[in-house]
Short mmCIF file of C-alpha atoms (C1' of nucleotides) in Angstrom, two decimals:
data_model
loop_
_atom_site.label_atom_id
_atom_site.label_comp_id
_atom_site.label_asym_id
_atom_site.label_seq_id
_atom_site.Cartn_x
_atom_site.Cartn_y
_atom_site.Cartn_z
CA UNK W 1 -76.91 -136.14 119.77
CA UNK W 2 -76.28 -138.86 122.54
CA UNK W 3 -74.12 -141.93 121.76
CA UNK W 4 -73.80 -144.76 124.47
CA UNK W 5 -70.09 -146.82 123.84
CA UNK W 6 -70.57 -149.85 125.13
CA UNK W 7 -67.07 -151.14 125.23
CA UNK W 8 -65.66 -153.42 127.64
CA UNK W 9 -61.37 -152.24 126.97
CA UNK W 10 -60.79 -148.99 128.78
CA UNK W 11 -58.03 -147.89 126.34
CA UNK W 12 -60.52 -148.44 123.55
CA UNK W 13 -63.16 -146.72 125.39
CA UNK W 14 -61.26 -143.69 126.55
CA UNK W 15 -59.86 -143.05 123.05
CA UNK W 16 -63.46 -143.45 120.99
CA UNK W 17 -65.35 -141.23 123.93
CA UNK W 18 -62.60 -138.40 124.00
CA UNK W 19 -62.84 -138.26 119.61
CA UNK W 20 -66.90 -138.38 120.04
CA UNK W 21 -66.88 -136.00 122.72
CA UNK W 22 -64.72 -133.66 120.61
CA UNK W 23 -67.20 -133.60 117.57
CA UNK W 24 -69.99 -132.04 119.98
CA UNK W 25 -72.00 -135.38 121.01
CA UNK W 26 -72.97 -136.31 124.27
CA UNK W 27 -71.47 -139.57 124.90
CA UNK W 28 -72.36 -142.01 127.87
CA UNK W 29 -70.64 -145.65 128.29
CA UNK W 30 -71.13 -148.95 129.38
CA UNK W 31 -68.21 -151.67 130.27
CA UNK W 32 -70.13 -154.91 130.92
CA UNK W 33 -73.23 -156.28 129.44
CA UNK W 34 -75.39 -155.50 132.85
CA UNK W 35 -73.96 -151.68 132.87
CA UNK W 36 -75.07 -151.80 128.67
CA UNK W 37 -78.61 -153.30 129.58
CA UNK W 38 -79.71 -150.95 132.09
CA UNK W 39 -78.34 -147.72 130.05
CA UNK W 40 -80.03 -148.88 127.33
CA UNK W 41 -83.20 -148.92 129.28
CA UNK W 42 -83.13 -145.96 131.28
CA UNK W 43 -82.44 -143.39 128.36
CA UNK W 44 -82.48 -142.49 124.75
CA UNK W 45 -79.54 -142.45 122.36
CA UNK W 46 -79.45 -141.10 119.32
CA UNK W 47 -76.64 -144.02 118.36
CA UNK W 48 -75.16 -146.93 119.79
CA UNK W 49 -71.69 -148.29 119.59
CA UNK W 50 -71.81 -152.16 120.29
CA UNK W 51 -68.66 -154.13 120.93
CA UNK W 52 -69.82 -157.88 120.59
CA UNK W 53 -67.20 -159.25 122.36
CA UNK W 54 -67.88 -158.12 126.01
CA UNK W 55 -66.39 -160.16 128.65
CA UNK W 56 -70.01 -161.01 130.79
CA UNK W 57 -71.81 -161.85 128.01
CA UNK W 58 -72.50 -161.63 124.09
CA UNK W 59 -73.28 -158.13 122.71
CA UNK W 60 -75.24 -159.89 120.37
CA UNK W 61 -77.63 -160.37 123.14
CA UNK W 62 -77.87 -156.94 123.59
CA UNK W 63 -78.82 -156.27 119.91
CA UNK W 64 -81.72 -158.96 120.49
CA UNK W 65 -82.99 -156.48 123.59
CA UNK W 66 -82.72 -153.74 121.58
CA UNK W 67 -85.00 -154.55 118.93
CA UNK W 68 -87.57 -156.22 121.27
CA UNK W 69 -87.65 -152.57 122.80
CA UNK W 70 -88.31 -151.23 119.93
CA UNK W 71 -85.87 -148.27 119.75
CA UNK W 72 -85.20 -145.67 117.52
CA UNK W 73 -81.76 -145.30 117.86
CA UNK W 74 -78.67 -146.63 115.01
CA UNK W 75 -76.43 -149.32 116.41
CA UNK W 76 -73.17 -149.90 114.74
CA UNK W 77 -71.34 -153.17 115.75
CA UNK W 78 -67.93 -153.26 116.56
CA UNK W 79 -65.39 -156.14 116.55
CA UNK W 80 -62.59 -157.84 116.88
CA UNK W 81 -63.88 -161.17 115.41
CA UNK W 82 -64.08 -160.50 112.31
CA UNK W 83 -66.17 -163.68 111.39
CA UNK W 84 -68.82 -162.88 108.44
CA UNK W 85 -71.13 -164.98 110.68
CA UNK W 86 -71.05 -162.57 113.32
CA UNK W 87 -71.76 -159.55 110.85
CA UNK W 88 -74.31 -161.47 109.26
CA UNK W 89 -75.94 -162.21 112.68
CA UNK W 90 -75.42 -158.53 113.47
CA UNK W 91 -77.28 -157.19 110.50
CA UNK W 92 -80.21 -159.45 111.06
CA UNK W 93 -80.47 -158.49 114.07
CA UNK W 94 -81.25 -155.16 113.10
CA UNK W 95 -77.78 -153.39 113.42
CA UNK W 96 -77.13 -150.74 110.91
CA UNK W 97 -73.01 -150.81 110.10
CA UNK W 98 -70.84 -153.20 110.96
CA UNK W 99 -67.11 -152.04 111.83
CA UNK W 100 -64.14 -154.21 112.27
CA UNK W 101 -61.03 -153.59 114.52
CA UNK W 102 -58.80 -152.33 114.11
CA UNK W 103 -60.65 -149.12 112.70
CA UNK W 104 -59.17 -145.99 112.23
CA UNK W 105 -60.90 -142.75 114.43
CA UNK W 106 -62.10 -141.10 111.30
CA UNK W 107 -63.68 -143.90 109.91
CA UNK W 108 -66.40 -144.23 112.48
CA UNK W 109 -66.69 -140.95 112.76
CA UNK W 110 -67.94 -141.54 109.26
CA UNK W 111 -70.39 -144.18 110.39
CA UNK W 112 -71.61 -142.41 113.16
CA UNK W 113 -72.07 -139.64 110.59
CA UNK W 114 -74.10 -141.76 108.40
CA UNK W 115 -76.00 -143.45 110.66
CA UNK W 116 -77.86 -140.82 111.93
CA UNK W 117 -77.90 -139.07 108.60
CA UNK W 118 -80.07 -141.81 107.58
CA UNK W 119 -81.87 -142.33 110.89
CA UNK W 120 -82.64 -138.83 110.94
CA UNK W 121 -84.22 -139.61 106.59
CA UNK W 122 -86.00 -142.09 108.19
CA UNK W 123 -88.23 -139.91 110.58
CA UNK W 124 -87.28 -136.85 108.77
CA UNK W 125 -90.28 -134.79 108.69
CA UNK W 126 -91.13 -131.15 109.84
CA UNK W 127 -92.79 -130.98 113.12
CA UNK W 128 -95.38 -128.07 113.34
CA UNK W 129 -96.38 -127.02 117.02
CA UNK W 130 -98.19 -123.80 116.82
CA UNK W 131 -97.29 -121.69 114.83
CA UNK W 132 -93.79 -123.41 114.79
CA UNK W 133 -92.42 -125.62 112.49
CA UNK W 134 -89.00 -127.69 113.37
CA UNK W 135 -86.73 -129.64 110.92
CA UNK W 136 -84.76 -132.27 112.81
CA UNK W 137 -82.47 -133.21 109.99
CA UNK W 138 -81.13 -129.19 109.65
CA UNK W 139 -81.66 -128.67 113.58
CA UNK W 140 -83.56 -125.68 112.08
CA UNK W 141 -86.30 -123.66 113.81
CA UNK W 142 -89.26 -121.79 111.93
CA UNK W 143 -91.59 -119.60 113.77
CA UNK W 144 -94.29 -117.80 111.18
CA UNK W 145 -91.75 -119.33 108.26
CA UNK W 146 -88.97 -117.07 109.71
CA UNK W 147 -85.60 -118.78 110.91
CA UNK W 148 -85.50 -118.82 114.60
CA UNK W 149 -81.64 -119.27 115.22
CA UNK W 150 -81.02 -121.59 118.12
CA UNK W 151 -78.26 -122.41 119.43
CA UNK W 152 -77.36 -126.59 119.89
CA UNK W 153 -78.14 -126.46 123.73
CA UNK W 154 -81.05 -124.20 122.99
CA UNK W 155 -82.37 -126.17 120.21
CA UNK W 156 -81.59 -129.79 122.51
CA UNK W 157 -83.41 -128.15 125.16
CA UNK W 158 -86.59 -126.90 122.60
CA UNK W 159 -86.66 -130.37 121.24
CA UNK W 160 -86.99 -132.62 124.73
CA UNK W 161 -89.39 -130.39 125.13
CA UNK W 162 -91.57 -130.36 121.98
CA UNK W 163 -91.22 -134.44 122.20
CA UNK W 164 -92.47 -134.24 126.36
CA UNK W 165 -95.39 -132.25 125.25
CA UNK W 166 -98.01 -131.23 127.66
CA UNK W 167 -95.67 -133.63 130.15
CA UNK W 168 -93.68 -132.68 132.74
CA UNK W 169 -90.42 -132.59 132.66
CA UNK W 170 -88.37 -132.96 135.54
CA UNK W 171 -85.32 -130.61 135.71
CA UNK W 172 -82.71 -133.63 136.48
CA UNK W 173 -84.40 -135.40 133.16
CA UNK W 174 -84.04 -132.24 131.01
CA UNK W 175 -80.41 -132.23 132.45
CA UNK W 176 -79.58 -135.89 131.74
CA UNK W 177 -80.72 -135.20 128.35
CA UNK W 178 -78.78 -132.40 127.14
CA UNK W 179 -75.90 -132.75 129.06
CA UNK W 180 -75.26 -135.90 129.52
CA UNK W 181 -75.39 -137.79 132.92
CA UNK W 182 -72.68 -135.87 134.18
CA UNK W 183 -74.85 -134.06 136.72
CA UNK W 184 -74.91 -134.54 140.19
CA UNK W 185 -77.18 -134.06 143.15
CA UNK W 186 -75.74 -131.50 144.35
CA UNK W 187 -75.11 -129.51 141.33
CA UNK W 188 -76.94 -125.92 140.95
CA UNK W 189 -79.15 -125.57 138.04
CA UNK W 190 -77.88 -122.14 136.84
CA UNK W 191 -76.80 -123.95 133.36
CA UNK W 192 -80.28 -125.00 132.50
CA UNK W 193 -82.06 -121.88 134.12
CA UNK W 194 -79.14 -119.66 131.85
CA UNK W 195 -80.61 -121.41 128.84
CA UNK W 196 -84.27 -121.72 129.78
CA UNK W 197 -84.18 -118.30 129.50
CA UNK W 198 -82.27 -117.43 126.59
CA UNK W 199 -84.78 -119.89 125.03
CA UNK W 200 -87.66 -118.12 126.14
CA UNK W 201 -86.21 -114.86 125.31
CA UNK W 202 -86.15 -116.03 121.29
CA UNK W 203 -89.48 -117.34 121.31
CA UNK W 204 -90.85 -114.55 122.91
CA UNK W 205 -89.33 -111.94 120.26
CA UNK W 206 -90.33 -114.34 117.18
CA UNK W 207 -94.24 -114.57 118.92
CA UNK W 208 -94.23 -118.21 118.93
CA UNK W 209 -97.01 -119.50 120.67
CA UNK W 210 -95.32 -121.55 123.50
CA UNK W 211 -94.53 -121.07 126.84
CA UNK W 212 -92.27 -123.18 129.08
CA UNK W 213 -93.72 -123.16 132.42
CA UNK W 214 -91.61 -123.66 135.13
CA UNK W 215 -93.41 -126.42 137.69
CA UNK W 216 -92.07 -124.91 141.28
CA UNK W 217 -89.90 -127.59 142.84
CA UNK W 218 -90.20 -129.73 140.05
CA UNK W 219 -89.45 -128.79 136.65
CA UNK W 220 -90.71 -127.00 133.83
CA UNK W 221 -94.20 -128.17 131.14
CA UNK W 222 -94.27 -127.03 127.45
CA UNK W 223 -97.59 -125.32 126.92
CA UNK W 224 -99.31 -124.83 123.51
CA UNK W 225 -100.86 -120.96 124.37
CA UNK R 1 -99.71 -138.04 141.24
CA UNK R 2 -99.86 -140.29 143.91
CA UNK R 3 -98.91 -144.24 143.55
CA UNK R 4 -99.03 -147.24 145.63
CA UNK R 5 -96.67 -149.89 145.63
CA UNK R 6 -97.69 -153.57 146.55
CA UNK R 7 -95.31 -155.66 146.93
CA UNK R 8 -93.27 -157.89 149.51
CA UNK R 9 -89.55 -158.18 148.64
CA UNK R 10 -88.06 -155.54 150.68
CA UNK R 11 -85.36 -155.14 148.24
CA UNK R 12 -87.70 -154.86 145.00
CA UNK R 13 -89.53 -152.60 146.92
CA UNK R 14 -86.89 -150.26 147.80
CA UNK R 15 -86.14 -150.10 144.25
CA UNK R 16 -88.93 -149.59 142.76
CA UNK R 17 -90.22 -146.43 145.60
CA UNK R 18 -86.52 -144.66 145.44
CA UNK R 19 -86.59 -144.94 140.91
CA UNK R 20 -90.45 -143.15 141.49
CA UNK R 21 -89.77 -140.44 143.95
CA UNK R 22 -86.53 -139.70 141.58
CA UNK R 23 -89.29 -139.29 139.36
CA UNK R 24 -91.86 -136.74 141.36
CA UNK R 25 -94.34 -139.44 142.43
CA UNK R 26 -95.87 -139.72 145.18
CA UNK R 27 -94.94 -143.57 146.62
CA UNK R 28 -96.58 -145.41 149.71
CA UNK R 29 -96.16 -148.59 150.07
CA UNK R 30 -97.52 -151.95 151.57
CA UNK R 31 -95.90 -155.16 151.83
CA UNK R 32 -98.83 -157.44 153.08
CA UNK R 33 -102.63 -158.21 151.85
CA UNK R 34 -103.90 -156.76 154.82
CA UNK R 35 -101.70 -153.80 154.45
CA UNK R 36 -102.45 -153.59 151.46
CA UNK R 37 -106.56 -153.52 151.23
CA UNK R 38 -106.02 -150.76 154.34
CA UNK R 39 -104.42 -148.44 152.12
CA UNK R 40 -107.01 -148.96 149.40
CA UNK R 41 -110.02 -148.06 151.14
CA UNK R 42 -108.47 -145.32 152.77
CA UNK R 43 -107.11 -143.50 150.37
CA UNK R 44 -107.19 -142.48 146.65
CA UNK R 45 -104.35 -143.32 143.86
CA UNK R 46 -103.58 -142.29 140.36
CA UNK R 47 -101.81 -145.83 139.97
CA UNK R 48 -101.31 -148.81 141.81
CA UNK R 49 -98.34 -151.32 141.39
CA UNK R 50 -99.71 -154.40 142.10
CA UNK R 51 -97.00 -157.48 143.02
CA UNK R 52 -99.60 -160.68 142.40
CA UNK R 53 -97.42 -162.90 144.63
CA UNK R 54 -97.94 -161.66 148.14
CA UNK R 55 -97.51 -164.08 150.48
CA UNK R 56 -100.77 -163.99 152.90
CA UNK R 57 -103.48 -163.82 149.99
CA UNK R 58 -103.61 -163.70 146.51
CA UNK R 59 -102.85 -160.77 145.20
CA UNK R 60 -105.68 -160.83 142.65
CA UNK R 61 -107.66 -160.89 145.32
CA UNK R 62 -106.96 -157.05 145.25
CA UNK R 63 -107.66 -156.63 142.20
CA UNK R 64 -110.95 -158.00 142.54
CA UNK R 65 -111.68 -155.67 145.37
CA UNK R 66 -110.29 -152.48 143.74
CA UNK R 67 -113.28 -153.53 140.82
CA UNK R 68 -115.68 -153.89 143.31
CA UNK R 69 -115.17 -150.76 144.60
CA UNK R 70 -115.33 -149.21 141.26
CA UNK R 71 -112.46 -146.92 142.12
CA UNK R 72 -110.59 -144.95 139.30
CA UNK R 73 -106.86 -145.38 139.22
CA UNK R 74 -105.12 -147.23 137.35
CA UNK R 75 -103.55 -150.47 138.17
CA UNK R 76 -100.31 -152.54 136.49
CA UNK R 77 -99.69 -155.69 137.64
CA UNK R 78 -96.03 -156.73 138.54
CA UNK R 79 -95.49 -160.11 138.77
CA UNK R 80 -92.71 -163.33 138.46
CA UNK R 81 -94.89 -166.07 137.92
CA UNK R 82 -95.67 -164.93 133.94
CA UNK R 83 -98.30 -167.39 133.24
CA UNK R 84 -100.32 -166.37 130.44
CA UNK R 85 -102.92 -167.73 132.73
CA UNK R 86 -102.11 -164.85 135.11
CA UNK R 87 -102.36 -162.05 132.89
CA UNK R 88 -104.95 -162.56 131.36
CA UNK R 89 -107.05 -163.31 134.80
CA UNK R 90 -105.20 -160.02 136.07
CA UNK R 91 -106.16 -158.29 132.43
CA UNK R 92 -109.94 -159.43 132.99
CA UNK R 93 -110.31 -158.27 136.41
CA UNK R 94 -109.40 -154.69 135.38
CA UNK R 95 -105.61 -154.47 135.18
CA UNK R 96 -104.53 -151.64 132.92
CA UNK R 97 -101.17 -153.32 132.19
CA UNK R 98 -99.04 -155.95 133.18
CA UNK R 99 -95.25 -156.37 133.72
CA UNK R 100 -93.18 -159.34 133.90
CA UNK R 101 -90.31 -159.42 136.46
CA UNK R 102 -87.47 -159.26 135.92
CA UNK R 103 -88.36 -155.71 134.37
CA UNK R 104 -86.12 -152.51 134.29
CA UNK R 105 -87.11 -149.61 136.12
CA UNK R 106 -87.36 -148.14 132.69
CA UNK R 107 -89.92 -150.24 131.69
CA UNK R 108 -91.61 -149.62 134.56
CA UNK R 109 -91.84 -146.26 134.68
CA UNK R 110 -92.73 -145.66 130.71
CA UNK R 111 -95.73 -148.28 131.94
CA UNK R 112 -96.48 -146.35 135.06
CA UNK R 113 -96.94 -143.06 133.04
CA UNK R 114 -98.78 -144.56 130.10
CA UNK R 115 -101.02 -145.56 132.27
CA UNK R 116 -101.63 -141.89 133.78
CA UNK R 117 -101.56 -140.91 130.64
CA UNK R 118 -104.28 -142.64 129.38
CA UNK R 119 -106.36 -142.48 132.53
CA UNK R 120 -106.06 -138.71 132.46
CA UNK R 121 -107.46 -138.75 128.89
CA UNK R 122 -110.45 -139.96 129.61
CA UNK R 123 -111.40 -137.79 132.31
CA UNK R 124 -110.81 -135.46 130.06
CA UNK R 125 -112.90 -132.31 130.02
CA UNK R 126 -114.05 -129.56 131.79
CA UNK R 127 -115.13 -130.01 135.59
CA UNK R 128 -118.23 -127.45 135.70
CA UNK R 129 -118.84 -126.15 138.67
CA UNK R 130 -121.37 -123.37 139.82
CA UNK R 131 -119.53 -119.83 138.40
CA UNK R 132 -116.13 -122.73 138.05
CA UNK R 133 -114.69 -123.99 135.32
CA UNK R 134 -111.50 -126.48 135.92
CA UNK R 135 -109.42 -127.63 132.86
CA UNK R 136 -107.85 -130.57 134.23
CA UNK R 137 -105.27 -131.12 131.91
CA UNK R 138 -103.92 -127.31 131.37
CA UNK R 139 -104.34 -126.82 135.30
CA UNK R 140 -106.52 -123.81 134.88
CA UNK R 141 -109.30 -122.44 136.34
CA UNK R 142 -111.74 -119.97 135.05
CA UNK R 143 -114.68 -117.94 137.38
CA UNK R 144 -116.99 -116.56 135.10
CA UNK R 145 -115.03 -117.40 132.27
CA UNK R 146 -111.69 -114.99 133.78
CA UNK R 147 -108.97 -116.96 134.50
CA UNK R 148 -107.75 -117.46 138.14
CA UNK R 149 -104.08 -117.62 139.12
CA UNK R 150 -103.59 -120.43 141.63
CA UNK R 151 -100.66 -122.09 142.35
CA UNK R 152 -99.72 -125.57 142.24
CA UNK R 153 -100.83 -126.60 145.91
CA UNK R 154 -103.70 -124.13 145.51
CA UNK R 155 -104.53 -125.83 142.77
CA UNK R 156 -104.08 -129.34 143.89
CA UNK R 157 -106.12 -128.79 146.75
CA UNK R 158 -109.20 -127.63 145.12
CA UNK R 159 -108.97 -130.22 142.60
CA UNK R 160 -109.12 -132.74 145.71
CA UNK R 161 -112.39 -130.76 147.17
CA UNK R 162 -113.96 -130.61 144.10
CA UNK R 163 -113.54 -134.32 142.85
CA UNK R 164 -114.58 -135.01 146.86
CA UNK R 165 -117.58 -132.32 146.30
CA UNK R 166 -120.43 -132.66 148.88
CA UNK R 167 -118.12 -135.00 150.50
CA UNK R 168 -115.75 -134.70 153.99
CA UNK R 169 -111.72 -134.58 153.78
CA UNK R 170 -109.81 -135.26 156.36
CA UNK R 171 -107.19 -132.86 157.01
CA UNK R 172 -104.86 -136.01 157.42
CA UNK R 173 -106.70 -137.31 153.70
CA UNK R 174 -106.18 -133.79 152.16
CA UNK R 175 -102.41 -133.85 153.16
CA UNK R 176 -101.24 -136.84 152.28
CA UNK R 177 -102.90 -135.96 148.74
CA UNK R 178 -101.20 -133.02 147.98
CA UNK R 179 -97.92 -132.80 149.74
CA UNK R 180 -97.53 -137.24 150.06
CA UNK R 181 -96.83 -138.96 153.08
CA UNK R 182 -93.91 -137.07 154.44
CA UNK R 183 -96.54 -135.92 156.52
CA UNK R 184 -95.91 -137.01 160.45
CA UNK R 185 -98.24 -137.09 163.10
CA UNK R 186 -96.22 -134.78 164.98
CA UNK R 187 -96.26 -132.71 161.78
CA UNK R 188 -98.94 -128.95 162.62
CA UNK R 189 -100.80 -128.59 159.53
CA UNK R 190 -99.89 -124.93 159.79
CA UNK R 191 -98.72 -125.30 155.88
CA UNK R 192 -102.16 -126.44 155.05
CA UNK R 193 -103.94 -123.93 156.97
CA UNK R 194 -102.06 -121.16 154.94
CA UNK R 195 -102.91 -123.08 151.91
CA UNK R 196 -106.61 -123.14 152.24
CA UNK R 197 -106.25 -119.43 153.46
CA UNK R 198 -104.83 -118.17 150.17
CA UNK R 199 -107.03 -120.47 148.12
CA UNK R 200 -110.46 -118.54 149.98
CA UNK R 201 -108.95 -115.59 149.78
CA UNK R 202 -108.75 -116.11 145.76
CA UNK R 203 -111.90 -117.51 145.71
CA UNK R 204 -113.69 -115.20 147.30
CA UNK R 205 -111.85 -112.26 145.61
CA UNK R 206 -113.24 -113.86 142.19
CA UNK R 207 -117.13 -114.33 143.88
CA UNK R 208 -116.89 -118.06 142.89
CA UNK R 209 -119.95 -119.39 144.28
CA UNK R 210 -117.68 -121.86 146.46
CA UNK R 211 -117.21 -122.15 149.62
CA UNK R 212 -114.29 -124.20 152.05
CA UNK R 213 -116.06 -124.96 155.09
CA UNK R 214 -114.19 -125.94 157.81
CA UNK R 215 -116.05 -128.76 159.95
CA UNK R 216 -114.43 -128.38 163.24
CA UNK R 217 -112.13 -131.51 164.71
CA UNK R 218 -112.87 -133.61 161.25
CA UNK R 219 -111.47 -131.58 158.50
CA UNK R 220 -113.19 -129.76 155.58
CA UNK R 221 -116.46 -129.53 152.77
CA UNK R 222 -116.31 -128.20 149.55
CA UNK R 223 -119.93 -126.41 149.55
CA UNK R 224 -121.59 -124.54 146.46
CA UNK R 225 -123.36 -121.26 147.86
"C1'" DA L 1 -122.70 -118.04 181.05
"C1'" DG L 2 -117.89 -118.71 181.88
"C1'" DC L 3 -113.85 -121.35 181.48
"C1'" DA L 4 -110.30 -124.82 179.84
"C1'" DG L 5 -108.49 -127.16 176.19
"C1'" DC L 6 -108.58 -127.97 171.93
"C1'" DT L 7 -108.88 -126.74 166.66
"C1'" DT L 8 -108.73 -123.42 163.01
"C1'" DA L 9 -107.47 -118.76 160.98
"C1'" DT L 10 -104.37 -115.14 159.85
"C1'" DG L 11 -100.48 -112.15 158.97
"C1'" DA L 12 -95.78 -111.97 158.76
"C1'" DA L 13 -91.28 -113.83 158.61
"C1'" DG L 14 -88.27 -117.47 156.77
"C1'" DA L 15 -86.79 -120.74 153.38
"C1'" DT L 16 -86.53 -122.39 148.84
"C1'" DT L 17 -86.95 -121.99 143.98
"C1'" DC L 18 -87.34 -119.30 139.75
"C1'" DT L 19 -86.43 -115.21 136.78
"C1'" DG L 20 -83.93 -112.13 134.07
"C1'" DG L 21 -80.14 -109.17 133.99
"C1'" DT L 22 -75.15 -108.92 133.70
"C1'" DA L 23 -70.62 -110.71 133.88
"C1'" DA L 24 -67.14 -114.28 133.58
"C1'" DT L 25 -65.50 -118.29 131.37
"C1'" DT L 26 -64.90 -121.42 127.77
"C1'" DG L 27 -64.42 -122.73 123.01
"C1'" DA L 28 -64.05 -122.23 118.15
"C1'" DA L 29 -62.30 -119.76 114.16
"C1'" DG L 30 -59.34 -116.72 111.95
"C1'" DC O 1 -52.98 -114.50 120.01
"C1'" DT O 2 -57.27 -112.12 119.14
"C1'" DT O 3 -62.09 -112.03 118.45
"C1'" DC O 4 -66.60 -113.40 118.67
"C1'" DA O 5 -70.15 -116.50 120.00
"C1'" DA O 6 -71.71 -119.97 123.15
"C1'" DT O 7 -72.03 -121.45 127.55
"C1'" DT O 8 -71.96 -121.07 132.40
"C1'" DA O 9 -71.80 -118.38 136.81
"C1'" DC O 10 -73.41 -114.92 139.76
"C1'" DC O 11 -76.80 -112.05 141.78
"C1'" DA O 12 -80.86 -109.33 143.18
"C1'" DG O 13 -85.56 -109.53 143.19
"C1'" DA O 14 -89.94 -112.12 142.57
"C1'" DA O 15 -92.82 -116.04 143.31
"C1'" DT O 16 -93.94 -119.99 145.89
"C1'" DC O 17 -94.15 -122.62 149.83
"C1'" DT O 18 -93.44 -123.40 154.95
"C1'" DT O 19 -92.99 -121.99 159.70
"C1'" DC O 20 -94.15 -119.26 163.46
"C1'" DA O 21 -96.60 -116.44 166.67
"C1'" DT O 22 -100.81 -115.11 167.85
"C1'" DA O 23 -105.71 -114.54 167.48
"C1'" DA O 24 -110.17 -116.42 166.96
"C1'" DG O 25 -113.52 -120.16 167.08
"C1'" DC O 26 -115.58 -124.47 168.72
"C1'" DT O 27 -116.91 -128.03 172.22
"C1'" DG O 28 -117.76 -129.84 176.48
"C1'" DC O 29 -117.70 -129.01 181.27
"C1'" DT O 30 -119.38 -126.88 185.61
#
DNA sequence: AGCAGCTTATGAAGATTCTGGTAATTGAAG
DNA sequence: CTTCAATTACCAGAATCTTCATAAGCTGCT
């Protein structure tokens, strides 16, 4: 799961990342409203953390954007000014929780919680590829209606995949994605080779009828076989 | 997949070429009309990024060529002057998609690859071929209905002889296709000579009734024997 | 024909990337 | 702290792609 905090105070910031980052998701950041814009363009998040009160301009704005684009992702607002007209605006603007500082850590944990609970009802249905069936909402994997057990960078990776179908997929893209955009240039890619097999490995033994092809110099291509 | 960008500001340009080769395309470039209708008759794009503010000619103009010369790529229009006038000239005249500036290279790129997408769609099928059958979209090739191993250059070469069939390719043409236009004039061809060797060498080990043939000084013919 | 100067072909070595095994490290849970 | 699983690192060998050296072929000239 990849949440972008866009969050202009870095105390704020630092403490909400480290807490997200210690319940397993994949958190990126923004301080100003140009660094929010382009992240918000360039990748997909599962979840977005908005603080409307960003010093270069209003994070309202940014809501606006984000429902022209037509995402997929939950946004939960965050604020300071704790007008009802601002969480009014918020929620018309297509936000799905509105949280009010100060907030305590656990609390939106909770929201982040529930927000993708109920994103994830939303488009909650079992993808079948093959003779594989996925469940996004258990992160469960069924090959031939036996449990293929995954585990979450496995399943992240199967996932990018099944949703890049036939496309390829570059290996820095594939890293962005499931780790975050951490990565550098001149990073090896022993992490995602380590996994790419492991992941082959289990859909091999289960017979599933994929194949990740590796694309020399480039990346790798899911293949229905 | 090879793309060419049309456009003047140095800086836009820069952009947009570094966010596609990050991406696996192959960019070249032109920053003038003239440069630009060059390019177009002498080569062969997936995609063209067309900027319709150049500043010697009307960048429609292009447009209106590209139709005339009933080429196949596609073509997305990039421009700052969003008239509805404009697009919908640019839309008539065979545009596949147009993009206001200011856009993010996000934007750009989802449009860019939609638009492969789509074009690759409908040339959908199997290329026949004498004893040759080439799946475009899986990347296969079967002889006699057996399947034949090629690799990616391999590949993308004989896809470039066979949609050029009867026709000549210029070493310099053939090149630039597959490998972009890293390719120097001081640059041997030494890496495409070994190419084409393997590519015979599976040919011929197959009996496809195809045959390579060298024309000397000019380049090379795709002939059916 | 015979030769010079070029282009093309070929096999082998070199460089880079990918694979699949194993091992080390990290992290979570008891 | 210990244990077990998950993740990452390392490595040898394979596959792919490029470079190199050298051979062979073509063209125009005398």
């Amino acid at each position: 799961m990849k949440i972008l905090v866009i969050e202009d105070e870095p105390d704020m910031l630092d403490n909400i990342v480290r807490s997200l980052e210690a319940e397993k998701y994949v958190v990126e950041t923004a301080a100003t409203f140009d660094a929010a814009l382009e992240k918000i363009h360039l990748y997909q998040y599962d979840c977005i953390l908005l603080d409307i009160s960003l010093p270069d301009g209003n994070g309202l704005a940014i809501l606006q954007e984000l429902k022209e684009m037509d995402a997929a992702q939950g946004v939960i607002i965050v604020s300071a000014r704790n007008s009802v007209d601002d969480k009014v605006a918020g929620l018309n603007l297509g936000a799905d929780d509105y949280l009010p500082k100060p907030f305590h850590i656990a609390e939106l944990h909770a929201r982040v919680k529930s927000v993708l609970r109920r994103r994830k009802f939303e488009g909650s249905r079992l993808i079948e590829l093959g003779n594989l069936k996925v469940d996004p909402e258990e992160r469960t994997v069924y090959v031939n209606d036996t449990l293929l057990t995954l585990n979450r960078k496995e399943y992240d990776i199967l996932l990018y995949f099944i949703s890049n179908k036939n496309r390829l997929v570059s290996k820095t893209a594939l890293g962005e994605h499931v780790w975050g955009d951490q990565i550098d240039e001149a990073d090896s890619f022993d992490f995602i080779y380590s996994q790419i097999k492991n992941l082959r490995k289990k859909l091999k033994a289960q017979e599933a009828h994929l194949e990740i092809q590796a694309i020399y110099g480039i990346g790798y291509k899911l293949l229905l076989t």
